[in-house]
Amino acid sequence: MENTEIVNQLIAIVKPYVTEVEALNDLNENTDFINDLKINSANLVDIVLDIEEVFGIEIDNESMQKMLTVKATVEIIQNKLKI
Amino acid sequence: MIGNDIIDLELASKQSNYQRKGLIEKLFNLPEQQLILGADQPEIFFWNLWSRKEAAYKIYHRATKIRAFNPKQFSCELPFYINGILLGKVVTNHDFYWVRTTINSSYIYSEAVLNSEDFHNISEVDLVNIEKDLNGIPYHKISNNPISVTHHGNFERRIQLNRQIEPRL
């Protein structure tokens, strides 16, 4: 899957949890879910569960730890899709 | 070292479905899951343990500068009530933190310290006195005291750990 395709799906996934909706317009690979999009830390786990469902992958603890930015999350999804 | 976390219970129940399939397993270790599911009010207990982990994580982040979403690295021991406040340890592989939690019908509020004596040295701090370093870690502008800030829904708490002043000889 192309990175841009993953990013677009990721935007759709995070959108319901974003409290700073304008920040979504400036989304890039360095965007931080908590610092930039002001996503509640308890909702990060919802995003992880949504990613598992949408992409049909399993996110282990070790991967989940790193899923704070768009870049890290796209990398993890890419790697899991290869397995 | 200091950390705090507040949860607006009304907002939390709108933002999160704690019963979502697979959710509790990603956030809590098995003994914690058993405590939550066996509690009289599982949802309150869920947020109680979550706020304790978050408060402890803030000290961890302050000490290590490492940012990570690793809630299972922080294990809550069963807290016990002392004068209406829940007191207990949150432990990691390397460290442990003392955490005290207040619960009422509107919010759950936790404060974490490294030594339990430090609970006596906590005070509220005004927003104007807060400065953040490059890692986003707050300090008192003038005294340089460590500060922790938490905000959720209708509630906010800003606290500082007053440093021990050595007696003048």
PDB file of C-alpha atoms in Angstrom:
ATOM      1  CA  MET A   1       0.000   0.000   0.000  1.00  0.00           C
ATOM      2  CA  GLU A   2       1.235   3.519  -0.809  1.00  0.00           C
ATOM      3  CA  ASN A   3       2.158   5.716   2.152  1.00  0.00           C
ATOM      4  CA  THR A   4      -0.273   8.411   1.008  1.00  0.00           C
ATOM      5  CA  GLU A   5      -3.103   5.879   0.969  1.00  0.00           C
ATOM      6  CA  ILE A   6      -2.246   4.845   4.531  1.00  0.00           C
ATOM      7  CA  VAL A   7      -2.055   8.495   5.639  1.00  0.00           C
ATOM      8  CA  ASN A   8      -5.496   9.195   4.143  1.00  0.00           C
ATOM      9  CA  GLN A   9      -7.005   6.230   5.969  1.00  0.00           C
ATOM     10  CA  LEU A  10      -5.232   7.319   9.132  1.00  0.00           C
ATOM     11  CA  ILE A  11      -6.751  10.819   8.882  1.00  0.00           C
ATOM     12  CA  ALA A  12     -10.211   9.276   8.661  1.00  0.00           C
ATOM     13  CA  ILE A  13      -9.444   7.123  11.715  1.00  0.00           C
ATOM     14  CA  VAL A  14      -8.120   9.900  13.960  1.00  0.00           C
ATOM     15  CA  LYS A  15     -10.664  12.546  12.972  1.00  0.00           C
ATOM     16  CA  PRO A  16     -13.399  11.605  15.501  1.00  0.00           C
ATOM     17  CA  TYR A  17     -10.891  11.887  18.371  1.00  0.00           C
ATOM     18  CA  VAL A  18      -9.329  15.206  17.357  1.00  0.00           C
ATOM     19  CA  THR A  19     -10.299  18.193  19.489  1.00  0.00           C
ATOM     20  CA  GLU A  20      -8.231  20.670  17.431  1.00  0.00           C
ATOM     21  CA  VAL A  21      -9.925  20.043  14.083  1.00  0.00           C
ATOM     22  CA  GLU A  22      -8.073  22.883  12.248  1.00  0.00           C
ATOM     23  CA  ALA A  23      -4.800  21.103  13.023  1.00  0.00           C
ATOM     24  CA  LEU A  24      -5.911  18.263  10.724  1.00  0.00           C
ATOM     25  CA  ASN A  25      -5.450  20.629   7.739  1.00  0.00           C
ATOM     26  CA  ASP A  26      -1.750  20.960   8.524  1.00  0.00           C
ATOM     27  CA  LEU A  27      -1.273  17.246   9.064  1.00  0.00           C
ATOM     28  CA  ASN A  28       2.102  15.936   7.915  1.00  0.00           C
ATOM     29  CA  GLU A  29       4.355  13.044   8.858  1.00  0.00           C
ATOM     30  CA  ASN A  30       5.688  14.904  11.902  1.00  0.00           C
ATOM     31  CA  THR A  31       2.228  15.573  13.316  1.00  0.00           C
ATOM     32  CA  ASP A  32       1.999  14.424  16.924  1.00  0.00           C
ATOM     33  CA  PHE A  33      -1.353  12.977  17.991  1.00  0.00           C
ATOM     34  CA  ILE A  34      -1.234  14.388  21.516  1.00  0.00           C
ATOM     35  CA  ASN A  35       0.762  17.621  21.145  1.00  0.00           C
ATOM     36  CA  ASP A  36      -0.583  18.777  17.767  1.00  0.00           C
ATOM     37  CA  LEU A  37      -4.025  17.195  17.392  1.00  0.00           C
ATOM     38  CA  LYS A  38      -4.767  17.370  21.150  1.00  0.00           C
ATOM     39  CA  ILE A  39      -6.054  13.826  21.184  1.00  0.00           C
ATOM     40  CA  ASN A  40      -6.858  12.559  24.664  1.00  0.00           C
ATOM     41  CA  SER A  41      -4.251   9.953  25.676  1.00  0.00           C
ATOM     42  CA  ALA A  42      -7.006   7.469  26.580  1.00  0.00           C
ATOM     43  CA  ASN A  43      -8.276   7.729  22.980  1.00  0.00           C
ATOM     44  CA  LEU A  44      -4.880   6.668  21.561  1.00  0.00           C
ATOM     45  CA  VAL A  45      -5.905   3.108  22.328  1.00  0.00           C
ATOM     46  CA  ASP A  46      -9.115   3.593  20.300  1.00  0.00           C
ATOM     47  CA  ILE A  47      -6.971   4.693  17.373  1.00  0.00           C
ATOM     48  CA  VAL A  48      -4.811   1.592  17.772  1.00  0.00           C
ATOM     49  CA  LEU A  49      -7.922  -0.621  17.848  1.00  0.00           C
ATOM     50  CA  ASP A  50      -9.377   1.179  14.802  1.00  0.00           C
ATOM     51  CA  ILE A  51      -6.104   0.671  12.900  1.00  0.00           C
ATOM     52  CA  GLU A  52      -6.193  -3.036  13.748  1.00  0.00           C
ATOM     53  CA  GLU A  53      -9.717  -3.294  12.361  1.00  0.00           C
ATOM     54  CA  VAL A  54      -9.250  -1.165   9.239  1.00  0.00           C
ATOM     55  CA  PHE A  55      -5.922  -2.667   8.151  1.00  0.00           C
ATOM     56  CA  GLY A  56      -6.540  -6.184   9.473  1.00  0.00           C
ATOM     57  CA  ILE A  57      -3.313  -6.202  11.472  1.00  0.00           C
ATOM     58  CA  GLU A  58      -2.360  -6.783  15.088  1.00  0.00           C
ATOM     59  CA  ILE A  59      -0.527  -4.065  17.001  1.00  0.00           C
ATOM     60  CA  ASP A  60       1.620  -5.474  19.807  1.00  0.00           C
ATOM     61  CA  ASN A  61       2.666  -3.526  22.885  1.00  0.00           C
ATOM     62  CA  GLU A  62       6.105  -2.730  21.547  1.00  0.00           C
ATOM     63  CA  SER A  63       4.644  -1.127  18.421  1.00  0.00           C
ATOM     64  CA  MET A  64       1.902   0.692  20.315  1.00  0.00           C
ATOM     65  CA  GLN A  65       4.520   2.477  22.440  1.00  0.00           C
ATOM     66  CA  LYS A  66       5.822   4.323  19.397  1.00  0.00           C
ATOM     67  CA  MET A  67       2.481   5.306  17.899  1.00  0.00           C
ATOM     68  CA  LEU A  68       2.553   8.969  18.900  1.00  0.00           C
ATOM     69  CA  THR A  69       3.195  10.520  15.484  1.00  0.00           C
ATOM     70  CA  VAL A  70       1.869  10.046  11.959  1.00  0.00           C
ATOM     71  CA  LYS A  71       5.319   8.995  10.749  1.00  0.00           C
ATOM     72  CA  ALA A  72       5.840   6.257  13.355  1.00  0.00           C
ATOM     73  CA  THR A  73       2.299   4.978  12.888  1.00  0.00           C
ATOM     74  CA  VAL A  74       2.554   4.749   9.092  1.00  0.00           C
ATOM     75  CA  GLU A  75       5.879   2.888   9.449  1.00  0.00           C
ATOM     76  CA  ILE A  76       4.337   0.395  11.849  1.00  0.00           C
ATOM     77  CA  ILE A  77       1.320  -0.173   9.586  1.00  0.00           C
ATOM     78  CA  GLN A  78       3.621  -0.679   6.559  1.00  0.00           C
ATOM     79  CA  ASN A  79       5.758  -3.208   8.451  1.00  0.00           C
ATOM     80  CA  LYS A  80       2.753  -5.138   9.745  1.00  0.00           C
ATOM     81  CA  LEU A  81       1.193  -5.261   6.272  1.00  0.00           C
ATOM     82  CA  LYS A  82       4.376  -6.914   4.950  1.00  0.00           C
ATOM     83  CA  ILE A  83       4.107  -9.824   7.397  1.00  0.00           C
TER      84      ILE A  83
ATOM     85  CA  MET B   1       9.699  14.917  40.629  1.00  0.00           C
ATOM     86  CA  ILE B   2       5.977  15.315  40.381  1.00  0.00           C
ATOM     87  CA  GLY B   3       3.068  14.247  38.158  1.00  0.00           C
ATOM     88  CA  ASN B   4      -0.688  14.688  38.182  1.00  0.00           C
ATOM     89  CA  ASP B   5      -3.734  13.721  36.137  1.00  0.00           C
ATOM     90  CA  ILE B   6      -7.398  14.678  36.272  1.00  0.00           C
ATOM     91  CA  ILE B   7     -10.355  12.984  34.608  1.00  0.00           C
ATOM     92  CA  ASP B   8     -13.687  14.690  34.031  1.00  0.00           C
ATOM     93  CA  LEU B   9     -15.968  11.693  34.485  1.00  0.00           C
ATOM     94  CA  GLU B  10     -18.845  13.037  32.410  1.00  0.00           C
ATOM     95  CA  LEU B  11     -16.556  13.851  29.481  1.00  0.00           C
ATOM     96  CA  ALA B  12     -14.646  10.567  29.848  1.00  0.00           C
ATOM     97  CA  SER B  13     -17.816   8.525  29.486  1.00  0.00           C
ATOM     98  CA  LYS B  14     -18.588  10.448  26.278  1.00  0.00           C
ATOM     99  CA  GLN B  15     -15.061  10.200  24.859  1.00  0.00           C
ATOM    100  CA  SER B  16     -14.384   6.564  25.684  1.00  0.00           C
ATOM    101  CA  ASN B  17     -16.269   3.312  25.842  1.00  0.00           C
ATOM    102  CA  TYR B  18     -14.252   1.446  28.446  1.00  0.00           C
ATOM    103  CA  GLN B  19     -16.087  -1.758  27.509  1.00  0.00           C
ATOM    104  CA  ARG B  20     -14.915  -1.618  23.893  1.00  0.00           C
ATOM    105  CA  LYS B  21     -13.687  -5.049  22.848  1.00  0.00           C
ATOM    106  CA  GLY B  22      -9.927  -5.400  23.287  1.00  0.00           C
ATOM    107  CA  LEU B  23      -9.498  -2.009  24.955  1.00  0.00           C
ATOM    108  CA  ILE B  24      -8.917  -2.991  28.544  1.00  0.00           C
ATOM    109  CA  GLU B  25      -6.348  -5.612  27.476  1.00  0.00           C
ATOM    110  CA  LYS B  26      -4.244  -2.958  25.740  1.00  0.00           C
ATOM    111  CA  LEU B  27      -4.196  -0.595  28.709  1.00  0.00           C
ATOM    112  CA  PHE B  28      -4.051  -2.821  31.762  1.00  0.00           C
ATOM    113  CA  ASN B  29      -2.103  -5.841  32.979  1.00  0.00           C
ATOM    114  CA  LEU B  30      -4.012  -8.944  33.994  1.00  0.00           C
ATOM    115  CA  PRO B  31      -4.139  -8.223  37.767  1.00  0.00           C
ATOM    116  CA  GLU B  32      -5.401  -4.705  37.003  1.00  0.00           C
ATOM    117  CA  GLN B  33      -8.034  -6.055  34.615  1.00  0.00           C
ATOM    118  CA  GLN B  34      -9.247  -8.370  37.364  1.00  0.00           C
ATOM    119  CA  LEU B  35      -9.445  -5.472  39.842  1.00  0.00           C
ATOM    120  CA  ILE B  36     -11.487  -3.395  37.381  1.00  0.00           C
ATOM    121  CA  LEU B  37     -13.878  -6.139  36.361  1.00  0.00           C
ATOM    122  CA  GLY B  38     -14.394  -7.190  39.986  1.00  0.00           C
ATOM    123  CA  ALA B  39     -15.027  -3.654  41.264  1.00  0.00           C
ATOM    124  CA  ASP B  40     -18.437  -2.388  42.423  1.00  0.00           C
ATOM    125  CA  GLN B  41     -18.200   0.413  39.868  1.00  0.00           C
ATOM    126  CA  PRO B  42     -15.972  -0.912  37.084  1.00  0.00           C
ATOM    127  CA  GLU B  43     -16.002   2.304  35.038  1.00  0.00           C
ATOM    128  CA  ILE B  44     -14.898   4.426  38.014  1.00  0.00           C
ATOM    129  CA  PHE B  45     -12.213   1.892  38.865  1.00  0.00           C
ATOM    130  CA  PHE B  46     -11.058   1.881  35.246  1.00  0.00           C
ATOM    131  CA  TRP B  47     -10.528   5.675  35.320  1.00  0.00           C
ATOM    132  CA  ASN B  48      -9.066   5.519  38.804  1.00  0.00           C
ATOM    133  CA  LEU B  49      -6.289   3.171  37.659  1.00  0.00           C
ATOM    134  CA  TRP B  50      -5.849   5.062  34.381  1.00  0.00           C
ATOM    135  CA  SER B  51      -5.320   8.405  36.132  1.00  0.00           C
ATOM    136  CA  ARG B  52      -2.805   6.748  38.487  1.00  0.00           C
ATOM    137  CA  LYS B  53      -0.817   5.440  35.515  1.00  0.00           C
ATOM    138  CA  GLU B  54      -0.932   8.822  33.785  1.00  0.00           C
ATOM    139  CA  ALA B  55       0.306  10.662  36.880  1.00  0.00           C
ATOM    140  CA  ALA B  56       3.177   8.163  37.252  1.00  0.00           C
ATOM    141  CA  TYR B  57       3.991   8.403  33.538  1.00  0.00           C
ATOM    142  CA  LYS B  58       4.480  12.157  33.902  1.00  0.00           C
ATOM    143  CA  ILE B  59       7.285  11.549  36.421  1.00  0.00           C
ATOM    144  CA  TYR B  60       8.770   8.888  34.159  1.00  0.00           C
ATOM    145  CA  HIS B  61       8.709  11.300  31.212  1.00  0.00           C
ATOM    146  CA  ARG B  62      10.181  14.067  33.326  1.00  0.00           C
ATOM    147  CA  ALA B  63      13.034  11.822  34.482  1.00  0.00           C
ATOM    148  CA  THR B  64      13.834  10.029  31.222  1.00  0.00           C
ATOM    149  CA  LYS B  65      12.556  12.504  28.574  1.00  0.00           C
ATOM    150  CA  ILE B  66      11.225   9.394  26.830  1.00  0.00           C
ATOM    151  CA  ARG B  67       7.779   9.750  25.304  1.00  0.00           C
ATOM    152  CA  ALA B  68       5.949   6.483  24.775  1.00  0.00           C
ATOM    153  CA  PHE B  69       2.411   5.145  24.891  1.00  0.00           C
ATOM    154  CA  ASN B  70       3.170   2.263  27.193  1.00  0.00           C
ATOM    155  CA  PRO B  71       0.439   2.067  29.827  1.00  0.00           C
ATOM    156  CA  LYS B  72       1.133  -1.591  30.625  1.00  0.00           C
ATOM    157  CA  GLN B  73       4.657  -0.687  31.707  1.00  0.00           C
ATOM    158  CA  PHE B  74       3.055   0.983  34.733  1.00  0.00           C
ATOM    159  CA  SER B  75       1.336  -1.441  37.087  1.00  0.00           C
ATOM    160  CA  CYS B  76      -1.008  -0.205  39.755  1.00  0.00           C
ATOM    161  CA  GLU B  77      -0.879  -2.020  43.052  1.00  0.00           C
ATOM    162  CA  LEU B  78      -4.242  -2.136  44.810  1.00  0.00           C
ATOM    163  CA  PRO B  79      -4.560   1.278  46.484  1.00  0.00           C
ATOM    164  CA  PHE B  80      -5.913   1.560  50.010  1.00  0.00           C
ATOM    165  CA  TYR B  81      -8.004   4.297  51.612  1.00  0.00           C
ATOM    166  CA  ILE B  82      -6.456   6.670  54.138  1.00  0.00           C
ATOM    167  CA  ASN B  83      -8.744   9.519  55.258  1.00  0.00           C
ATOM    168  CA  GLY B  84     -10.796   9.331  52.077  1.00  0.00           C
ATOM    169  CA  ILE B  85      -7.748   9.371  49.792  1.00  0.00           C
ATOM    170  CA  LEU B  86      -6.615   6.331  47.844  1.00  0.00           C
ATOM    171  CA  LEU B  87      -2.914   5.719  48.377  1.00  0.00           C
ATOM    172  CA  GLY B  88      -0.742   3.133  46.678  1.00  0.00           C
ATOM    173  CA  LYS B  89       2.221   2.384  44.466  1.00  0.00           C
ATOM    174  CA  VAL B  90       2.513   2.314  40.717  1.00  0.00           C
ATOM    175  CA  VAL B  91       5.480   0.155  39.746  1.00  0.00           C
ATOM    176  CA  THR B  92       7.629  -0.319  36.654  1.00  0.00           C
ATOM    177  CA  ASN B  93      10.489  -2.738  36.027  1.00  0.00           C
ATOM    178  CA  HIS B  94      12.952  -0.206  37.410  1.00  0.00           C
ATOM    179  CA  ASP B  95      11.061   2.133  39.689  1.00  0.00           C
ATOM    180  CA  PHE B  96       8.017   2.761  41.757  1.00  0.00           C
ATOM    181  CA  TYR B  97       5.941   5.855  42.365  1.00  0.00           C
ATOM    182  CA  TRP B  98       3.626   6.828  45.196  1.00  0.00           C
ATOM    183  CA  VAL B  99       0.251   7.904  43.909  1.00  0.00           C
ATOM    184  CA  ARG B 100      -2.700   9.353  45.806  1.00  0.00           C
ATOM    185  CA  THR B 101      -6.122   9.671  44.233  1.00  0.00           C
ATOM    186  CA  THR B 102      -9.267  11.589  45.133  1.00  0.00           C
ATOM    187  CA  ILE B 103     -12.587  10.454  43.687  1.00  0.00           C
ATOM    188  CA  ASN B 104     -15.914  12.245  43.720  1.00  0.00           C
ATOM    189  CA  SER B 105     -18.989  12.174  41.496  1.00  0.00           C
ATOM    190  CA  SER B 106     -17.508  14.699  39.003  1.00  0.00           C
ATOM    191  CA  TYR B 107     -13.828  13.870  38.706  1.00  0.00           C
ATOM    192  CA  ILE B 108     -10.927  11.605  39.573  1.00  0.00           C
ATOM    193  CA  TYR B 109      -7.660  13.287  40.456  1.00  0.00           C
ATOM    194  CA  SER B 110      -4.263  11.649  41.009  1.00  0.00           C
ATOM    195  CA  GLU B 111      -0.904  12.997  42.151  1.00  0.00           C
ATOM    196  CA  ALA B 112       2.364  11.065  41.889  1.00  0.00           C
ATOM    197  CA  VAL B 113       5.668  11.555  43.735  1.00  0.00           C
ATOM    198  CA  LEU B 114       8.838   9.510  44.237  1.00  0.00           C
ATOM    199  CA  ASN B 115       8.946   9.701  48.038  1.00  0.00           C
ATOM    200  CA  SER B 116       5.725   9.669  50.011  1.00  0.00           C
ATOM    201  CA  GLU B 117       7.021  12.570  52.206  1.00  0.00           C
ATOM    202  CA  ASP B 118       6.843  14.736  49.094  1.00  0.00           C
ATOM    203  CA  PHE B 119       3.043  14.757  49.366  1.00  0.00           C
ATOM    204  CA  HIS B 120       3.558  17.335  52.143  1.00  0.00           C
ATOM    205  CA  ASN B 121       5.475  19.630  49.789  1.00  0.00           C
ATOM    206  CA  ILE B 122       2.883  20.005  47.052  1.00  0.00           C
ATOM    207  CA  SER B 123       1.103  23.313  46.478  1.00  0.00           C
ATOM    208  CA  GLU B 124      -1.068  24.881  43.797  1.00  0.00           C
ATOM    209  CA  VAL B 125       0.597  27.230  41.331  1.00  0.00           C
ATOM    210  CA  ASP B 126      -0.677  30.124  39.183  1.00  0.00           C
ATOM    211  CA  LEU B 127      -0.656  29.779  35.415  1.00  0.00           C
ATOM    212  CA  VAL B 128       1.457  32.950  35.032  1.00  0.00           C
ATOM    213  CA  ASN B 129       4.332  31.340  36.929  1.00  0.00           C
ATOM    214  CA  ILE B 130       4.669  28.351  34.628  1.00  0.00           C
ATOM    215  CA  GLU B 131       7.365  27.945  31.993  1.00  0.00           C
ATOM    216  CA  LYS B 132       8.047  24.901  29.814  1.00  0.00           C
ATOM    217  CA  ASP B 133      11.415  23.548  28.690  1.00  0.00           C
ATOM    218  CA  LEU B 134      12.184  22.164  25.214  1.00  0.00           C
ATOM    219  CA  ASN B 135      10.649  18.806  26.135  1.00  0.00           C
ATOM    220  CA  GLY B 136       7.437  20.544  27.169  1.00  0.00           C
ATOM    221  CA  ILE B 137       8.156  19.868  30.846  1.00  0.00           C
ATOM    222  CA  PRO B 138       6.809  22.634  33.115  1.00  0.00           C
ATOM    223  CA  TYR B 139       8.826  24.483  35.742  1.00  0.00           C
ATOM    224  CA  HIS B 140       8.198  27.417  38.033  1.00  0.00           C
ATOM    225  CA  LYS B 141       9.487  30.555  36.310  1.00  0.00           C
ATOM    226  CA  ILE B 142      11.161  31.958  39.390  1.00  0.00           C
ATOM    227  CA  SER B 143      11.864  29.146  41.845  1.00  0.00           C
ATOM    228  CA  ASN B 144      12.491  26.502  39.158  1.00  0.00           C
ATOM    229  CA  ASN B 145      10.306  24.085  41.141  1.00  0.00           C
ATOM    230  CA  PRO B 146       9.043  21.124  39.103  1.00  0.00           C
ATOM    231  CA  ILE B 147       5.417  21.635  38.053  1.00  0.00           C
ATOM    232  CA  SER B 148       2.763  19.286  36.717  1.00  0.00           C
ATOM    233  CA  VAL B 149      -0.348  20.448  34.901  1.00  0.00           C
ATOM    234  CA  THR B 150      -3.450  18.476  33.998  1.00  0.00           C
ATOM    235  CA  HIS B 151      -6.606  19.542  32.246  1.00  0.00           C
ATOM    236  CA  HIS B 152      -9.672  17.576  31.150  1.00  0.00           C
ATOM    237  CA  GLY B 153     -13.138  18.928  30.431  1.00  0.00           C
ATOM    238  CA  ASN B 154     -14.227  21.246  33.215  1.00  0.00           C
ATOM    239  CA  PHE B 155     -11.296  20.539  35.497  1.00  0.00           C
ATOM    240  CA  GLU B 156      -7.722  21.704  35.751  1.00  0.00           C
ATOM    241  CA  ARG B 157      -4.968  21.323  38.361  1.00  0.00           C
ATOM    242  CA  ARG B 158      -1.538  22.945  38.409  1.00  0.00           C
ATOM    243  CA  ILE B 159       0.771  21.835  41.190  1.00  0.00           C
ATOM    244  CA  GLN B 160       4.407  22.357  42.146  1.00  0.00           C
ATOM    245  CA  LEU B 161       6.777  20.416  44.324  1.00  0.00           C
ATOM    246  CA  ASN B 162       8.389  22.864  46.712  1.00  0.00           C
ATOM    247  CA  ARG B 163      12.055  22.143  47.109  1.00  0.00           C
ATOM    248  CA  GLN B 164      13.392  21.600  50.581  1.00  0.00           C
ATOM    249  CA  ILE B 165      15.182  24.725  51.660  1.00  0.00           C
ATOM    250  CA  GLU B 166      18.278  23.950  53.696  1.00  0.00           C
ATOM    251  CA  PRO B 167      18.459  25.727  57.023  1.00  0.00           C
ATOM    252  CA  ARG B 168      20.872  28.643  57.106  1.00  0.00           C
ATOM    253  CA  LEU B 169      23.774  28.016  59.451  1.00  0.00           C
TER     254      LEU B 169
END
